[in-house]
Amino acid sequence: MFLAQRRFCFLGNKTEFLKTICSSKILGFSTYSKMSSKLKNAKRIEGLDSNVWVEFTKLAADPSVVNLGQGLPDISPPTYVKEELSKIALVDNLNQYTRGFGSDLGPCPCAADGKTTELNPRPCPFSLESSCLSSVTTAVLTVSGHPSLVKALSCLYEKFYQNQIDPNKEILVTVGAYGSLFNAIQGLIDEGDEVIIIVPFYDCYEPMMRMAGATPVFIPLRSKAVCGKKWSSSDWTLDPQELESKFNSKTKAIILNTPHNPLGKVYTKEELQLIAHLCIKYDTLCISDEVYEWLVYTGNKHLKIATFPGMWERTVTIGSAGKTFSVTGWKLGWSIGPHHLIKHLQTVQQNTIYTCATPLQEALAQALWIDIKRMDDPECYFNSLPKELEVKRDRIVHLLESVGLKPIVPDGGYFIIADVSSIDADLSDMMNNEPYDYKFVKWMTKNKKLAAIPVSAFCNSETKSQFEKFVRFCFIKKDSTLDAAEEIIKTWNRQRSQSGQNV
Amino acid sequence: MARLLQARRLEGTEHNPWVEYVNLANEYKDAVNLGQGFPNFPPPDFALEAFQQAVSGDHMLNQYTSAFGHPPLTKVLASFFGKLLGQELDPLTNVLVTVGAYGALFTAFQALVDEGDEVIIIEPFFDCYEPMTHMAGGHPVFVSLRPSPSQDHQDLDSCSNWQLDATELASKFTPRTKALVLNTPNNPLGKVFCKAELELVASLCQQHDVLCISDEVYQWLIYDTHQHVSIASLPGMWERTLTIGSAGKTFSVTGWKVGWVLGPDNIMKHLRTVHQNSVYHCPTQAQVAVAQCFEREQLLFGQPSSYFVQLPQAMQRCRNHMIHSLQSVGFKPVASQGGYFLTVDISNFKSKMPDLPGAAHEPYDRCFVKWMIKNKGLVAIPVSFFYSGPHQKDFDHYIRFCFVKEEATLRAMDEKLQKWKAKLKL
């Protein structure tokens, strides 16, 4: 042990010691200059570095391009949502870590009689121990989320589930629904597990599964023949025998996405019953990505598979503030499920980011309370947004049809896919080894100044060819954006009729 | 469900020792909470204003920004830290914005630590390093900072006396060593590693071709005449170091959860892969605000009105206040050179009250803290939290206080200590 000296914080014999190391035959100077071979990636991310969005976002970044590609609203979030965040930004103590652990949150503020109860959801501006949080009685072992937010989420979702939802044990607030997917997969999926993914799929499901060492097992949605009526997302279904053939004893989970991105399919009761039946038969988990749950159009109803008999105990249901309130940049999402599943997501959380941003969680809680209290009101954003989007959906269906594309009318969500095979675009100067839709989107962005996303980006390598004639458009865009898209379509049409070609 | 639910990667990561203490602190509402590390004074005005502007400005700031970091933020981080590290930093390839420094650590471990890799962790360590190593399938290898007897028997011990044994450190490196985690200023000790110590670590990392993960969240909280040195700025280290920072600790806004990693592109690209497959985007508005804060600090760098000058000055006063007050009751503080915390030797109490209630084999410091919360109304954190299992018993006579608190809290602490002192005299 070397002697310590107060002024020089290092041990005396350093120079001698370094000389010893440096002259060691075992080590030698050559290691200093060699390109290091150890500083390489962990195996878990091998092959996961590419990302469709990076390429296509860059392409659409040109300001002259009308971007109907990436799924982000260019409409303003509702005023009261913005206002809540502005108010919260003035509260000093909401700028520190939230009390992410569970606490007894007292009675629900949305009491039926409308009176303010002793539980006032407004944060006390003078202390973190706000009047809305009564004394702590429950010891919870892991992080769940900002207290007022998990409370609001439990109040909201209890309306849909038979049972009460424990805000501390059955909810976890995450960094977007993306974070919930990650936590669910990291917490519940093991190396060697099989997980069923329905194609097309939101593109992160596959790399997240691979990062967890799981084997994705794919099953495509298939369209039935459509004669005479409009092609709808409901025409795309899973073949029951084919679906059952994908389940076996290694199947740990199935990922369900309803309403579906990119198709816009809203799974029916019968379809969910089939999936539920198989999950129970094969003792499988269900990870249900329901981020677009409020965006369901006339004639359709969003159903939660976790409410089906035998499903609560095996389902993690994921939601998103970004999609609920048109605030994708807040990156807040949540997972809801039984404690024996959620606790593992909570463990992942405490070893990854620990807590999410406090002011955003508080603002989200306040926004939720506003809408929870008026669920039947047309002004409630959960009702007004789908109404607003249905008009935009119908408009874009019409626009795409007018230029010879064959759209599939979505029953939900804010995307629409269209078959582009009728267009004879000259794709000869595009890269040969890319799927047709990648080339088409690049051609359309470059030549028509309209950006979209190729649907084969949502497919695994084997199924890409089944979907390479489809392109996805996002319609949660303000009217002026859709007007600009309309102009492009009209010009495109004129050019087609003038040239007599189908381009 | 009949089958095993959780993934095996969670083994060894489930336990959270903090919960018991957070709950106790909440239960004893009168207790002065000097446990968890966050300021209870407001962030600086310019930070609050920046955030207020970000949330009331352009409505598109409510939407996704660039995945690897909001461009104005990565740009200012690249230019600000480029100067400090002596590197030309590219905002796109050398900077990654993460969900707090916690998220940065996780991303680094997942990107680079493989099954069977060894990770050297210097004890005492910020507690998440160990479970993060396990979750990545790695094996933590611990090496302790140890206090050596102070030469001139001063009343006040300093963490400069806590040192690594160079031979012991060298012996921890094996062909399986993938990374070494460095934390300077250190939590909980408050040690600021000096250049010579960092040169030792650097030479070993280079010899053994090991990555250095340098957690520098407290880099601006430096006291007395000490200097923070980033190991990435030493010769041969940029190419093998990831430097992690935190807006929360930099601007006293822990609730914004904005952190970052700086490093060479060939390593950063792997962190980007993890990032795009885990959180993908970080919240936009907090990033906008942090960018504005750094732009302000860039203009005021080194000047008296810089927050990076004012905050450490103010916190040094808090530290000194706390040292003085704790000494009056028989605690032996180890003067921290940097950071948020004061580690305090409770040997006096251990010899006077050896049998405090607690579970069998529970380290003394944990029993002591629980007793102190319940009976003396002061919350601290047992330092055995920050040690690996086998070593906890050797360091069970230290507890950690956070002094980054407002005046009123320190006065409340004084009241509790005065009552305590009065009882001692009886």
Coordinates of N, CA and C in Angstrom, one line a residue, chain A residues 34-118:
Chain A
K34 N -2.3 -0.4 -31.8 CA -3.1 -1.4 -32.6 C -4.6 -0.9 -32.6
M35 N -5.3 -1.1 -33.7 CA -6.7 -0.8 -33.8 C -7.4 -1.7 -32.8
S36 N -8.2 -1.2 -31.9 CA -8.7 -2.1 -30.9 C -9.7 -3.1 -31.4
S37 N -9.6 -4.3 -31.0 CA -10.5 -5.3 -31.5 C -11.6 -5.6 -30.4
K38 N -11.3 -5.2 -29.2 CA -12.3 -5.5 -28.1 C -13.4 -4.5 -28.1
L39 N -13.2 -3.3 -28.6 CA -14.2 -2.3 -28.5 C -15.3 -2.4 -29.5
K40 N -15.9 -3.6 -29.6 CA -16.9 -3.8 -30.5 C -18.2 -4.0 -29.8
N41 N -19.3 -4.1 -30.6 CA -20.6 -4.2 -30.1 C -20.9 -5.5 -29.4
A42 N -21.9 -5.4 -28.5 CA -22.4 -6.6 -27.9 C -23.2 -7.4 -28.9
K43 N -23.2 -8.7 -28.8 CA -23.9 -9.5 -29.8 C -25.4 -9.2 -29.9
R44 N -26.0 -8.7 -28.9 CA -27.4 -8.5 -28.9 C -27.9 -7.5 -29.9
I45 N -27.0 -6.6 -30.4 CA -27.4 -5.6 -31.3 C -26.9 -5.9 -32.8
E46 N -26.3 -7.1 -32.9 CA -25.8 -7.5 -34.2 C -26.9 -7.4 -35.3
G47 N -26.7 -6.7 -36.3 CA -27.7 -6.7 -37.4 C -28.9 -5.8 -37.2
L48 N -28.8 -5.0 -36.1 CA -30.0 -4.2 -35.8 C -29.8 -2.8 -36.0
D49 N -28.7 -2.5 -36.7 CA -28.3 -1.0 -36.8 C -29.1 -0.3 -37.9
S50 N -29.7 -1.0 -38.9 CA -30.4 -0.2 -39.9 C -31.7 0.2 -39.4
N51 N -32.2 1.3 -40.0 CA -33.5 1.8 -39.6 C -34.2 2.6 -40.7
V52 N -35.3 2.1 -41.1 CA -36.0 2.7 -42.3 C -36.3 4.2 -42.2
W53 N -36.5 4.6 -40.9 CA -36.9 6.0 -40.7 C -35.8 7.0 -41.0
V54 N -34.6 6.6 -40.6 CA -33.5 7.5 -40.8 C -33.4 7.9 -42.3
E55 N -33.5 6.9 -43.2 CA -33.4 7.1 -44.6 C -34.5 8.0 -45.1
F56 N -35.8 7.6 -44.8 CA -36.9 8.3 -45.3 C -37.2 9.6 -44.7
T57 N -36.8 9.8 -43.5 CA -37.0 11.1 -42.8 C -36.1 12.1 -43.5
K58 N -34.9 11.7 -43.8 CA -33.9 12.6 -44.5 C -34.5 13.0 -45.9
L59 N -35.1 12.0 -46.6 CA -35.6 12.3 -47.9 C -36.7 13.3 -47.9
A60 N -37.6 13.1 -46.8 CA -38.7 14.0 -46.7 C -38.4 15.4 -46.1
A61 N -37.2 15.5 -45.7 CA -36.8 16.8 -45.0 C -36.8 18.0 -45.9
D62 N -36.6 17.8 -47.1 CA -36.7 18.8 -48.1 C -38.0 19.6 -47.9
P63 N -37.9 20.9 -47.7 CA -39.1 21.7 -47.4 C -40.1 21.8 -48.5
S64 N -39.7 21.5 -49.7 CA -40.6 21.6 -50.8 C -41.5 20.3 -50.9
V65 N -41.1 19.3 -50.1 CA -41.8 18.0 -50.1 C -43.0 18.0 -49.1
V66 N -44.2 17.6 -49.6 CA -45.3 17.4 -48.7 C -45.2 16.1 -48.0
N67 N -45.0 16.1 -46.7 CA -44.6 14.9 -46.0 C -45.8 14.2 -45.4
L68 N -46.2 13.1 -46.0 CA -47.3 12.3 -45.5 C -46.6 11.0 -45.0
G69 N -45.3 11.0 -44.7 CA -44.6 9.8 -44.4 C -44.7 9.5 -42.9
Q70 N -43.7 10.0 -42.1 CA -43.6 9.7 -40.7 C -44.9 10.0 -40.0
G71 N -45.3 9.2 -39.0 CA -46.5 9.4 -38.3 C -46.4 10.4 -37.2
L72 N -46.3 11.7 -37.6 CA -46.4 12.7 -36.6 C -47.3 13.8 -37.0
P73 N -48.2 14.2 -36.1 CA -49.2 15.2 -36.4 C -48.5 16.5 -36.7
D74 N -49.0 17.3 -37.7 CA -48.6 18.7 -37.8 C -49.7 19.6 -37.4
I75 N -50.8 18.9 -36.9 CA -51.9 19.7 -36.3 C -51.4 20.1 -34.8
S76 N -52.0 21.1 -34.3 CA -51.6 21.5 -32.9 C -52.3 20.6 -31.9
P77 N -51.7 20.3 -30.9 CA -52.4 19.5 -29.8 C -53.5 20.4 -29.3
P78 N -54.5 19.8 -28.6 CA -55.5 20.7 -28.0 C -55.0 21.8 -27.1
T79 N -55.6 22.9 -27.1 CA -55.2 24.0 -26.4 C -55.0 23.7 -24.9
Y80 N -56.0 23.0 -24.3 CA -55.9 22.8 -22.9 C -54.7 21.9 -22.5
V81 N -54.3 21.1 -23.4 CA -53.1 20.2 -23.2 C -51.8 21.1 -23.1
K82 N -51.7 22.0 -24.1 CA -50.6 22.9 -24.1 C -50.6 23.8 -22.9
E83 N -51.8 24.2 -22.5 CA -51.9 25.1 -21.4 C -51.5 24.4 -20.1
E84 N -51.8 23.2 -19.9 CA -51.5 22.5 -18.7 C -49.9 22.4 -18.6
L85 N -49.3 22.1 -19.7 CA -47.8 22.0 -19.7 C -47.2 23.4 -19.4
S86 N -47.8 24.5 -19.9 CA -47.3 25.8 -19.7 C -47.5 26.1 -18.2
K87 N -48.6 25.8 -17.6 CA -48.8 26.1 -16.2 C -47.8 25.3 -15.3
I88 N -47.6 24.0 -15.7 CA -46.7 23.2 -14.9 C -45.3 23.7 -15.0
A89 N -44.9 24.3 -16.1 CA -43.6 24.8 -16.3 C -43.3 25.9 -15.4
L90 N -44.3 26.5 -14.7 CA -44.1 27.6 -13.8 C -43.9 27.1 -12.4
V91 N -44.1 25.8 -12.2 CA -44.0 25.2 -10.8 C -42.6 24.7 -10.6
D92 N -41.9 25.4 -9.7 CA -40.5 25.0 -9.5 C -40.2 23.6 -9.2
N93 N -40.9 23.0 -8.2 CA -40.5 21.7 -7.7 C -40.9 20.6 -8.6
L94 N -41.7 20.8 -9.7 CA -41.9 19.8 -10.6 C -40.8 19.6 -11.6
N95 N -39.7 20.3 -11.3 CA -38.5 20.1 -12.2 C -37.5 19.1 -11.6
Q96 N -37.9 18.5 -10.5 CA -37.0 17.5 -9.9 C -37.6 16.1 -10.1
Y97 N -36.8 15.1 -9.7 CA -37.3 13.7 -9.9 C -38.7 13.5 -9.3
T98 N -39.5 12.7 -10.0 CA -40.8 12.4 -9.4 C -40.6 11.4 -8.3
R99 N -41.6 11.3 -7.5 CA -41.6 10.2 -6.5 C -42.1 9.0 -7.2
G100 N -41.3 8.3 -7.9 CA -41.7 7.2 -8.8 C -42.2 6.0 -8.2
F101 N -42.0 5.9 -6.8 CA -42.5 4.7 -6.2 C -44.0 4.9 -5.8
G102 N -44.6 3.8 -5.6 CA -46.1 3.9 -5.3 C -46.4 4.6 -4.0
S103 N -47.6 5.1 -3.9 CA -48.0 5.8 -2.7 C -49.5 5.7 -2.7
D104 N -50.1 5.8 -1.5 CA -51.6 5.7 -1.4 C -52.1 7.0 -1.9
L105 N -52.9 7.0 -3.0 CA -53.3 8.2 -3.7 C -54.7 8.7 -3.3
G106 N -55.3 8.0 -2.4 CA -56.6 8.5 -1.9 C -57.7 8.3 -3.0
P107 N -58.9 8.9 -2.7 CA -60.0 8.7 -3.5 C -59.9 9.4 -4.9
C108 N -60.6 8.9 -5.9 CA -60.5 9.5 -7.2 C -61.1 10.9 -7.3
P109 N -60.5 11.8 -7.9 CA -61.0 13.2 -8.0 C -62.2 13.3 -8.9
C110 N -62.4 12.4 -9.8 CA -63.5 12.5 -10.7 C -64.7 11.9 -10.1
A111 N -65.1 12.3 -8.9 CA -66.2 11.8 -8.2 C -67.5 12.0 -9.0
A112 N -68.4 11.1 -8.9 CA -69.6 11.1 -9.7 C -70.4 12.4 -9.5
D113 N -70.4 12.9 -8.3 CA -71.2 14.1 -8.1 C -70.6 15.4 -8.6
G114 N -69.4 15.3 -9.1 CA -68.7 16.4 -9.7 C -68.1 17.4 -8.7
K115 N -68.4 17.1 -7.4 CA -67.8 18.0 -6.4 C -66.3 17.8 -6.3
T116 N -65.6 18.8 -5.9 CA -64.2 18.5 -5.6 C -64.1 17.8 -4.3
T117 N -63.4 16.7 -4.3 CA -63.3 15.9 -3.1 C -62.0 16.4 -2.4
E118 N -61.8 15.8 -1.3 CA -60.6 16.2 -0.5 C -59.3 16.0 -1.4

